[in-house]
Coordinates of C-alpha atoms in Angstrom, one line a residue:
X1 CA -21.4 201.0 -92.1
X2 CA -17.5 200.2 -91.5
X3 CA -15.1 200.7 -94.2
X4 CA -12.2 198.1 -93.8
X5 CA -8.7 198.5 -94.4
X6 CA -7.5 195.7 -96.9
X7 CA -3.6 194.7 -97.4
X8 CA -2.8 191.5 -97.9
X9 CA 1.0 192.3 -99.4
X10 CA 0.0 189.8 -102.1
X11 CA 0.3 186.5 -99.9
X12 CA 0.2 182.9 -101.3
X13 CA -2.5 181.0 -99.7
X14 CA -2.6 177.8 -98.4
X15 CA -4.8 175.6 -96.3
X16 CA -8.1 173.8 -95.9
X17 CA -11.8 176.2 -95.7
X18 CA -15.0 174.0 -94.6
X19 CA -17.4 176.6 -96.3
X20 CA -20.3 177.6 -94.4
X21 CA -23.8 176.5 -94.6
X22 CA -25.8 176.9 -98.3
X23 CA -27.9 180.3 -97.5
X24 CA -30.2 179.1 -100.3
X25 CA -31.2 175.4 -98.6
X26 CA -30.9 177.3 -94.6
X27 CA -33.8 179.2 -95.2
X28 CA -36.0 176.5 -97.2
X29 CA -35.2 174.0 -94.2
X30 CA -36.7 176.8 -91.7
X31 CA -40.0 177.4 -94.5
X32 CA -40.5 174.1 -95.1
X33 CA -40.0 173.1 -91.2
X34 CA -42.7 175.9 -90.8
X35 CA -45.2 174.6 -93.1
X36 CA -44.4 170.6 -92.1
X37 CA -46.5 169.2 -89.0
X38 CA -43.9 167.7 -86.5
X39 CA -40.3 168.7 -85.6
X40 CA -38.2 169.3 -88.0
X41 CA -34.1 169.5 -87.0
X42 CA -31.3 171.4 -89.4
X43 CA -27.9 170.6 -89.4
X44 CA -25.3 173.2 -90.6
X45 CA -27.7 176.1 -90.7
X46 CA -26.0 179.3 -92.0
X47 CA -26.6 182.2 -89.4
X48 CA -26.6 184.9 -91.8
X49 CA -28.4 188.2 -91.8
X50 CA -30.8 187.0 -94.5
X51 CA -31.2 183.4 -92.7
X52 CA -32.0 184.8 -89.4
X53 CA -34.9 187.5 -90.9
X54 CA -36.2 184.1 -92.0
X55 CA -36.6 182.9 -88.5
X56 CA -37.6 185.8 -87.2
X57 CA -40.9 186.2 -89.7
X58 CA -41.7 182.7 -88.8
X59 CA -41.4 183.0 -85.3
X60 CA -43.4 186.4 -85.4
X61 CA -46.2 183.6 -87.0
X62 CA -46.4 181.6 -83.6
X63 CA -44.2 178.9 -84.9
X64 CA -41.4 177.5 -82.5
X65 CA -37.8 177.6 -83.5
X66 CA -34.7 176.9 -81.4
X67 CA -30.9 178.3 -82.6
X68 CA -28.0 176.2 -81.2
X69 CA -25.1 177.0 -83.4
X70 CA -25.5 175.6 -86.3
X71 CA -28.3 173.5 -85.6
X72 CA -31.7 174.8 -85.7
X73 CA -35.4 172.8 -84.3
X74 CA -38.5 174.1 -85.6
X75 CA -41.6 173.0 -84.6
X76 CA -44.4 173.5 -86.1
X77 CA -48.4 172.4 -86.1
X78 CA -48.7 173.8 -89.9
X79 CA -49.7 176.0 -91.8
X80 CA -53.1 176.2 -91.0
X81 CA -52.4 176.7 -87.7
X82 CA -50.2 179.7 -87.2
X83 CA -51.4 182.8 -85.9
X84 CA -51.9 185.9 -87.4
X85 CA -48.7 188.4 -86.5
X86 CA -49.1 191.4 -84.0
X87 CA -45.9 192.9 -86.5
X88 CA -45.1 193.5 -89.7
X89 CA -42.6 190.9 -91.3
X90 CA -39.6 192.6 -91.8
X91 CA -37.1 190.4 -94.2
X92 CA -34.1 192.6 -93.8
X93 CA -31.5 192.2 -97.3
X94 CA -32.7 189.0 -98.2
X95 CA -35.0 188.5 -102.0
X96 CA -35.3 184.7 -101.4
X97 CA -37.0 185.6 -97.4
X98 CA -39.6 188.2 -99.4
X99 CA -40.1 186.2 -102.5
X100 CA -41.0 183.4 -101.3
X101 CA -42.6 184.3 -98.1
X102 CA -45.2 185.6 -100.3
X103 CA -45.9 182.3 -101.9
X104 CA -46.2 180.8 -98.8
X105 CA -48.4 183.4 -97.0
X106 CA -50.9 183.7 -100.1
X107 CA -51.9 180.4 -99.7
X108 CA -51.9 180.4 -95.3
X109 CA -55.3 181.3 -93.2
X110 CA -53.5 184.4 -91.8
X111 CA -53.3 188.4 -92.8
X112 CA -50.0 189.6 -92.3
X113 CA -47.4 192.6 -94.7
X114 CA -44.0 192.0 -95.9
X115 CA -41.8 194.8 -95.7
X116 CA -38.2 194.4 -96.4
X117 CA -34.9 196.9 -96.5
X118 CA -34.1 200.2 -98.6
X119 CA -32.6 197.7 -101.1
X120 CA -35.2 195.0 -100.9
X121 CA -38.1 198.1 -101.3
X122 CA -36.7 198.9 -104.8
X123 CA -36.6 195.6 -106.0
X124 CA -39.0 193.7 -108.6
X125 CA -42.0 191.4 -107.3
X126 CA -44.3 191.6 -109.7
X127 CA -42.7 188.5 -111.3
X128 CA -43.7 186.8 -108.2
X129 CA -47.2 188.7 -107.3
X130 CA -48.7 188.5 -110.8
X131 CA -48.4 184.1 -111.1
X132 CA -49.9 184.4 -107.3
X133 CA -52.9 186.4 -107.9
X134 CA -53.3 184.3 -111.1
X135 CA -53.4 181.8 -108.3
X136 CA -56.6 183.5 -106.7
X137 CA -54.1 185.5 -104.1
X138 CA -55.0 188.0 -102.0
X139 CA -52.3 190.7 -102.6
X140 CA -51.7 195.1 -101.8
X141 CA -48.7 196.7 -102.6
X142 CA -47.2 199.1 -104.0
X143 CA -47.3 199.9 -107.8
X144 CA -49.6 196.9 -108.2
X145 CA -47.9 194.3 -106.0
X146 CA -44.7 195.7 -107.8
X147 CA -42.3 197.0 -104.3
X148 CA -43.2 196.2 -100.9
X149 CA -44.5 196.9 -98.3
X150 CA -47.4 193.9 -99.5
X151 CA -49.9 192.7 -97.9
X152 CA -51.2 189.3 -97.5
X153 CA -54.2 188.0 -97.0
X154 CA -54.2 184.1 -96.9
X155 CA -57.0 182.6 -99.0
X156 CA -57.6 179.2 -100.9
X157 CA -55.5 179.0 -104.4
X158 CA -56.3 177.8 -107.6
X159 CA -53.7 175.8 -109.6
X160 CA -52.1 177.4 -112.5
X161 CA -50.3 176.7 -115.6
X162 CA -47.1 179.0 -115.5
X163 CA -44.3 179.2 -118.3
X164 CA -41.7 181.0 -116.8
X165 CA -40.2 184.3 -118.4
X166 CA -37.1 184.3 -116.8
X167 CA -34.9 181.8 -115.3
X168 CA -35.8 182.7 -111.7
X169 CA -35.6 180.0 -108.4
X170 CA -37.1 182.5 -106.1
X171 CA -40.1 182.7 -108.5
X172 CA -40.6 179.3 -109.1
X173 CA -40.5 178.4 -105.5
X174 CA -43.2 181.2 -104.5
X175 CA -45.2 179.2 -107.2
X176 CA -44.9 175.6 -106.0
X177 CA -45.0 176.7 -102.2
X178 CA -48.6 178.1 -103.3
X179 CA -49.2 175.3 -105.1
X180 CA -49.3 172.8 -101.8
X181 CA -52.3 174.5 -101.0
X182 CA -54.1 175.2 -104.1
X183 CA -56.8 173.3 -105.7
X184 CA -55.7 171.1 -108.5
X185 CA -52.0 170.2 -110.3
X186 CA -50.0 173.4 -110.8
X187 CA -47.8 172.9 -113.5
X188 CA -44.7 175.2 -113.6
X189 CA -42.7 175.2 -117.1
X190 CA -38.8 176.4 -117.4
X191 CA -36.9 178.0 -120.3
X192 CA -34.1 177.6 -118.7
X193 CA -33.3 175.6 -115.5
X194 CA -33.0 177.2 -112.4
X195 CA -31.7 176.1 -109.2
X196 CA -34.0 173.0 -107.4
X197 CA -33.6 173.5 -104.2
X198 CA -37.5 174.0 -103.3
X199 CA -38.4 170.4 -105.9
X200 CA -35.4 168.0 -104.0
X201 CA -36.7 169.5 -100.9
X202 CA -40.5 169.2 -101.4
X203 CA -39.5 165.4 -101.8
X204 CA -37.8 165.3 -99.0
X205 CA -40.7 166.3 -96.7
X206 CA -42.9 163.7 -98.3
X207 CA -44.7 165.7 -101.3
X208 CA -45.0 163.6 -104.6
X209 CA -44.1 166.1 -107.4
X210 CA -42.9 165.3 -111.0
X211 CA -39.9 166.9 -112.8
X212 CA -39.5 165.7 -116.3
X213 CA -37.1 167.5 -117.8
X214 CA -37.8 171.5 -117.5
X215 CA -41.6 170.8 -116.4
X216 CA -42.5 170.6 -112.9
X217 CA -46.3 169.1 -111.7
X218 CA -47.1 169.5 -107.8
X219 CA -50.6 168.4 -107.0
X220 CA -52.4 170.9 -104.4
X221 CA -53.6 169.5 -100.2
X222 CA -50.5 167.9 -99.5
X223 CA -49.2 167.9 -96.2
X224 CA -45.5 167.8 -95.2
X225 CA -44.3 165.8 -92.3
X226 CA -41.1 167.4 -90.3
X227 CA -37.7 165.8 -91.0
X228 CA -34.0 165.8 -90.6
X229 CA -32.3 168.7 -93.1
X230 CA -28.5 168.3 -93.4
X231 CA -27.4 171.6 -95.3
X232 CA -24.2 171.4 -97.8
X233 CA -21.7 174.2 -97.6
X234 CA -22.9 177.1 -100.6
X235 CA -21.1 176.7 -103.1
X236 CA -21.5 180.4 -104.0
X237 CA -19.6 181.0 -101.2
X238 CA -16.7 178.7 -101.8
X239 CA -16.7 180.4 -105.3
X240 CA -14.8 183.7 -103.9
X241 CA -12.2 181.4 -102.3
X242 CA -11.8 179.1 -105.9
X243 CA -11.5 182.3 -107.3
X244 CA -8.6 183.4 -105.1
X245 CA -7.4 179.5 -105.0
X246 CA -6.7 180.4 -109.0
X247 CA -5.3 183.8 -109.3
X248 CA -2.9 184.3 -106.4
X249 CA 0.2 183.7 -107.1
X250 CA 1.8 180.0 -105.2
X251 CA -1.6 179.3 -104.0
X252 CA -3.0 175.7 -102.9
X253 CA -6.2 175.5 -100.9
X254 CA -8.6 172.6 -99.9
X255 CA -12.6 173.6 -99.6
X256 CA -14.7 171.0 -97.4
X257 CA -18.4 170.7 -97.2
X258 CA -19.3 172.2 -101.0
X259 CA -22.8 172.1 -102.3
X260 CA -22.1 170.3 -105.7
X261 CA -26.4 170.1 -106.5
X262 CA -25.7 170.2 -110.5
X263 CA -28.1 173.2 -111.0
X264 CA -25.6 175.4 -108.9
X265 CA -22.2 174.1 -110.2
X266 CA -21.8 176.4 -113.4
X267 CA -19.1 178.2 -111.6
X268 CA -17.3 174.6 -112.1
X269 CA -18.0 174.5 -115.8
X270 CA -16.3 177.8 -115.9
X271 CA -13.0 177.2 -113.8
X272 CA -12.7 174.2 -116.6
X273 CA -13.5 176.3 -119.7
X274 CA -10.0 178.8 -118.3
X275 CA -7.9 176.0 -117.5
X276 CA -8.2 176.2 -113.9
X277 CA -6.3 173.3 -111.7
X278 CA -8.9 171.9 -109.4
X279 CA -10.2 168.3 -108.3
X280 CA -13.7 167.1 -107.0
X281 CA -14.4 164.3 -105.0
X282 CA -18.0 163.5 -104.5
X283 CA -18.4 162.8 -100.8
X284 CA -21.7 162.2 -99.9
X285 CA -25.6 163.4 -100.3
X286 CA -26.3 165.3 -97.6
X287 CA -30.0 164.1 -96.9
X288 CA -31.2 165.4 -100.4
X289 CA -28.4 167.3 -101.9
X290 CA -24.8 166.4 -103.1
X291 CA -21.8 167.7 -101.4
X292 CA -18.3 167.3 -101.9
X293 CA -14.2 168.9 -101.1
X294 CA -13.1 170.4 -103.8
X295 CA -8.9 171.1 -104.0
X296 CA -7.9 174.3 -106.6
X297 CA -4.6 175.7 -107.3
X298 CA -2.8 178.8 -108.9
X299 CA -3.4 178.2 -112.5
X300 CA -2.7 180.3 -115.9
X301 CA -6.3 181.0 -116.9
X302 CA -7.6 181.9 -120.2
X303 CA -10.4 183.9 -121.4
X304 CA -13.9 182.2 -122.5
X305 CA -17.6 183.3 -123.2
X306 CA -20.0 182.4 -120.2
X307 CA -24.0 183.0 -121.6
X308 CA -27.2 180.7 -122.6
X309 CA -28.0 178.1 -120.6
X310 CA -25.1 178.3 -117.9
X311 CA -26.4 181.8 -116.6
X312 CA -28.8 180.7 -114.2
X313 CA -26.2 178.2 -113.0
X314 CA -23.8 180.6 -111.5
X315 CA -25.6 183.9 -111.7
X316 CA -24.9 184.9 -108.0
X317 CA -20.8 184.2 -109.3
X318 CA -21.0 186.2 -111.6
X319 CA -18.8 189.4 -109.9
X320 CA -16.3 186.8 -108.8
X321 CA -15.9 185.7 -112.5
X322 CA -15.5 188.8 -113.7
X323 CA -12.4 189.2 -111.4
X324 CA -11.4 185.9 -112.9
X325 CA -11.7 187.4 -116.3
X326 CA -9.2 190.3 -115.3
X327 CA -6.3 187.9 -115.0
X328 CA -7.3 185.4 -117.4
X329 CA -5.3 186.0 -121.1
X330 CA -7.5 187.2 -123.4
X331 CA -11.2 188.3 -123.9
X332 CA -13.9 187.1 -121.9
X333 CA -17.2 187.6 -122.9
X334 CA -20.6 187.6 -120.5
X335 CA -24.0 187.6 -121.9
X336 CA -27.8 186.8 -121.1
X337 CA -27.3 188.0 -117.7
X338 CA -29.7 191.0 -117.4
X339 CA -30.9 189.2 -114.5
X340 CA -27.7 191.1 -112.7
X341 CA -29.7 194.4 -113.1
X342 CA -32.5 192.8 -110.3
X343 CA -30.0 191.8 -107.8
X344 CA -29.1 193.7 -104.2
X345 CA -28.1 196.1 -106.5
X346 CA -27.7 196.4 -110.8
X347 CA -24.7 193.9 -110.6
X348 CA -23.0 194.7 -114.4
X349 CA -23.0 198.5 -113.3
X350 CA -21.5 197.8 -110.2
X351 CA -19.1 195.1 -111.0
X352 CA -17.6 197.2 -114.0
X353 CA -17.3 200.4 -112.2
X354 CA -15.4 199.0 -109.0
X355 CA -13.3 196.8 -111.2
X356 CA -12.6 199.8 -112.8
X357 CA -11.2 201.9 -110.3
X358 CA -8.9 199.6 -109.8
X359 CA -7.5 199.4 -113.5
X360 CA -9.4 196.7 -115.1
X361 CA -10.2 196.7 -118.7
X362 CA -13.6 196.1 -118.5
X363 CA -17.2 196.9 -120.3
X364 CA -20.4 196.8 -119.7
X365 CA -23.0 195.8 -122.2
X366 CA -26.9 195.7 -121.9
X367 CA -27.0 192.0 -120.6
X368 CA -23.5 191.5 -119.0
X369 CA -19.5 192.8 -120.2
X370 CA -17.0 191.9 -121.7
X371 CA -13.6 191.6 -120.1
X372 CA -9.8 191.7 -121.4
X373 CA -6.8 190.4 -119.2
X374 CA -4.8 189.7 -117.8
X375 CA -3.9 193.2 -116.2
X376 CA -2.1 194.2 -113.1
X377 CA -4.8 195.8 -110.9
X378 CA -3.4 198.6 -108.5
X379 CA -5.2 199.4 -105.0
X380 CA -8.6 202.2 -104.6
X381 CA -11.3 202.5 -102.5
X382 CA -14.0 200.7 -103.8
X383 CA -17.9 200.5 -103.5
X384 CA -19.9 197.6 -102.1
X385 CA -23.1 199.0 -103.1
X386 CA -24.4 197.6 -99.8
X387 CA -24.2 194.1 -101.8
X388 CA -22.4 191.0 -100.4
X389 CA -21.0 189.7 -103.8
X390 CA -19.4 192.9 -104.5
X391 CA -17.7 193.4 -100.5
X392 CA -16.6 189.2 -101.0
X393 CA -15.4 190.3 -105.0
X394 CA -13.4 193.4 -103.7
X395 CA -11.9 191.4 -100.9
X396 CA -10.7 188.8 -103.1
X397 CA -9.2 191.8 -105.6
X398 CA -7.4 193.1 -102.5
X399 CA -5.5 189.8 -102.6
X400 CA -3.6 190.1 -105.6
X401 CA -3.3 194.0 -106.0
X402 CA -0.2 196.2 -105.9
X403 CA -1.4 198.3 -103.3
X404 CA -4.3 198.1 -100.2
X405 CA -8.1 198.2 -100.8
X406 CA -10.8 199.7 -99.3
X407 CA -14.0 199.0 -98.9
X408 CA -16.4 201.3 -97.6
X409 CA -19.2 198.5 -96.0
X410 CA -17.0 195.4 -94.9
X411 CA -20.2 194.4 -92.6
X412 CA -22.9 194.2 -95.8
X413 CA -20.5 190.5 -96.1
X414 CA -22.6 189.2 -93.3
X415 CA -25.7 188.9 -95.2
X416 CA -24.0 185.6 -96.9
X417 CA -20.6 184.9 -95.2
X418 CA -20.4 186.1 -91.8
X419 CA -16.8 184.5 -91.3
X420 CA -15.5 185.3 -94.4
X421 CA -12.6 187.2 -93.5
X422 CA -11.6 185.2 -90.5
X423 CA -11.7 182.5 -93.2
X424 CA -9.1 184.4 -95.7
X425 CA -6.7 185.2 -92.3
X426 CA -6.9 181.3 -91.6
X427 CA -5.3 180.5 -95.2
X428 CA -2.5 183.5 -95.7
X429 CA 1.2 182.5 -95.8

């Protein structure tokens, strides 16, 4: 663990950032490449920590995949034809690797265990393990399937009808992976919409499945058929640098390459509820999911309430809103997002505490905090928690404080961004 240095001397920022691949769609191109017959090619793969312990458990499964920069091969004979792993499947930092690796796996012909990290070992999967063996999967673990280490033994499925209790994409997908090889129509019901990654790029393999509003139908035996994946720049990722495009002072930057999929863009909704300057132009669909530049300038924000509906639309922004909040004028208010508490870490806790330290008004409440700018936040050595969002968040801070900022795990950044800093040098004037 390195702790870096930050002092920026509050600098404007100007430029153009093409933001790096989408760490959500990277690692469903290498799954569903895995569980597709045929090559399948990825363009603008992010090589992240959490994206290459992907890889790695697939390749540990017999199946052959080529890195070339950011363009990955896989090819695969199936599912049903991987072998069983001499190793146990480490999954490193990354939920979305574990959670739906177990989907995946419950429905495969082989045996294999998931283990991931300290972090990943303490967080929830239950809400992934109890739908499965509802399923007919064959699951160990921990506290009943509750922490990993699990193991998996791959058997045939049964199809389910599942009403969601929270707004969760990593669950959901663990469902409908298990659902291409379950027996009969699995039928997967929302309360709220979460992101739709896994259904846009089930069609895009060549499964039939049927969203009608927040019900989703996927028939069990279908076969995928490898394809060209062309992966849009995340647009949680971009978020830390619209963030900074907004609050420091003289500031004009230009973001190529966005992911602008409409499940993902609450961060949007938000920049426009505080009077943030910003354009989007649509640009293209990138194979199966929109994409776009977005332009954002230094703009006097006001406060707003973020909650209901738009949480599971920008819950991985969250921290970086929060440091929005501190300089917007007046009270901002964030609720319905006890999701935070499951993350890499128990995100209100840590977001509050590091904001904190560095003079924020700021309070957490039992499903988010409330926030009351603007205020002139001074320098302190601040707390990552081991949590990418909360390195990226304090990095940003470190922009517009009065005095330098530390952080005591600059390399936990990698998991999501691996050039991020490189990428704030490029844009300093």
């Amino acid at each position: 663990m390195t702790s870096k240095i930050l002092d920026y001397a509050q600098p404007s920022l100007k430029g153009t950032i093409r933001i790096p691949g989408d760490k959500s769609v990277s690692h469903r191109s290498i799954m569903f490449g895995a569980i597709a017959e045929g090559t399948t090619t990825v363009e603008g793969f992010l090589q992240s920590d959490d994206c290459l312990s992907t890889i790695d458990c697939f390749q540990k499964l017999g199946v052959e995949i080529s890195i070339e920069g950011d363009k990955v091969k896989v090819n695969s004979k199936g599912i049903m034809n991987w072998k069983e792993p001499d190793e146990i499947l480490y999954t490193g930092n990354s939920g979305t690797t574990t959670r739906l690796m177990l989907g995946i796996l419950a429905g495969s012909s082989v045996s294999s265990v998931l283990i991931g990290d300290e972090s990943i070992q303490k967080r929830p999967m239950r809400r992934v393990t109890d739908p499965l063996k509802q399923m007919g999967a064959k699951l160990i673990g921990r506290e009943n399937g509750q922490f990993t280490p699990i193991g998996v033994e791959g058997t045939k499925l049964q199809a389910i009808r599942y009403t969601m209790p929270v707004a969760s994409a990593q669950v959901k997908s663990a469902i409908l992976l298990a659902a291409l090889n379950a027996d009969g129509e699995t039928i997967v019901e929302e309360l709220e919409t979460s992101r739709d990654h896994t259904e846009k790029m089930l069609k895009h393999f060549g499964a039939t499945i049927a969203v009608d509003d927040k019900t989703i139908r996927l028939q069990g035996g279908q076969k995928l058929t490898g394809t060209h994946v062309v992966v849009p720049g995340d647009i949680s990722s971009a978020a830390f640098f619209l963030a900074a495009g907004a609050i420091v002072p003289n500031s004009k930057l230009t973001l190529t390459n966005v992911g602008l999929n409409p499940t993902r863009t609450g961060i949007m909704d938000v920049l426009q509820a505080m009077g943030a300057s910003y354009t989007v132009n649509d640009s293209s669909n990138s194979s199966h999911e929109e994409m776009g530049t977005i332009e954002i300038e230094s703009s006097a924000l006001v406060g707003t309430e973020i909650g209901g509906e738009l949480i599971p639309r920008l819950i991985d922004e969250i921290p970086i809103i929060a440091l929005l909040a501190t300089q917007a004028n007046g009270k901002t208010v964030i609720k319905n997002a006890e999701e935070l508490k499951v993350k890499e870490t128990n995100r209100i806790d840590a977001v509050v505490n590091e904001l904190k330290k560095l003079g924020a008004d700021i309070t957490a409440t039992d499903d988010g905090m409330i926030i009351e700018g603007p205020t002139t936040l001074h320098g302190g050595d601040l707390f990552t928690y081991g949590d990418h969002r909360i390195g990226m968040m304090a990095a940003v801070a470190s922009l517009i404080t009065t005095k330098p900022v530390t952080i005591d795990n600059a390399g936990c950044i990698a998991v999501s961004y691996p050039t991020f800093f490189e990428d704030i040098s490029s844009v300093i004037k």
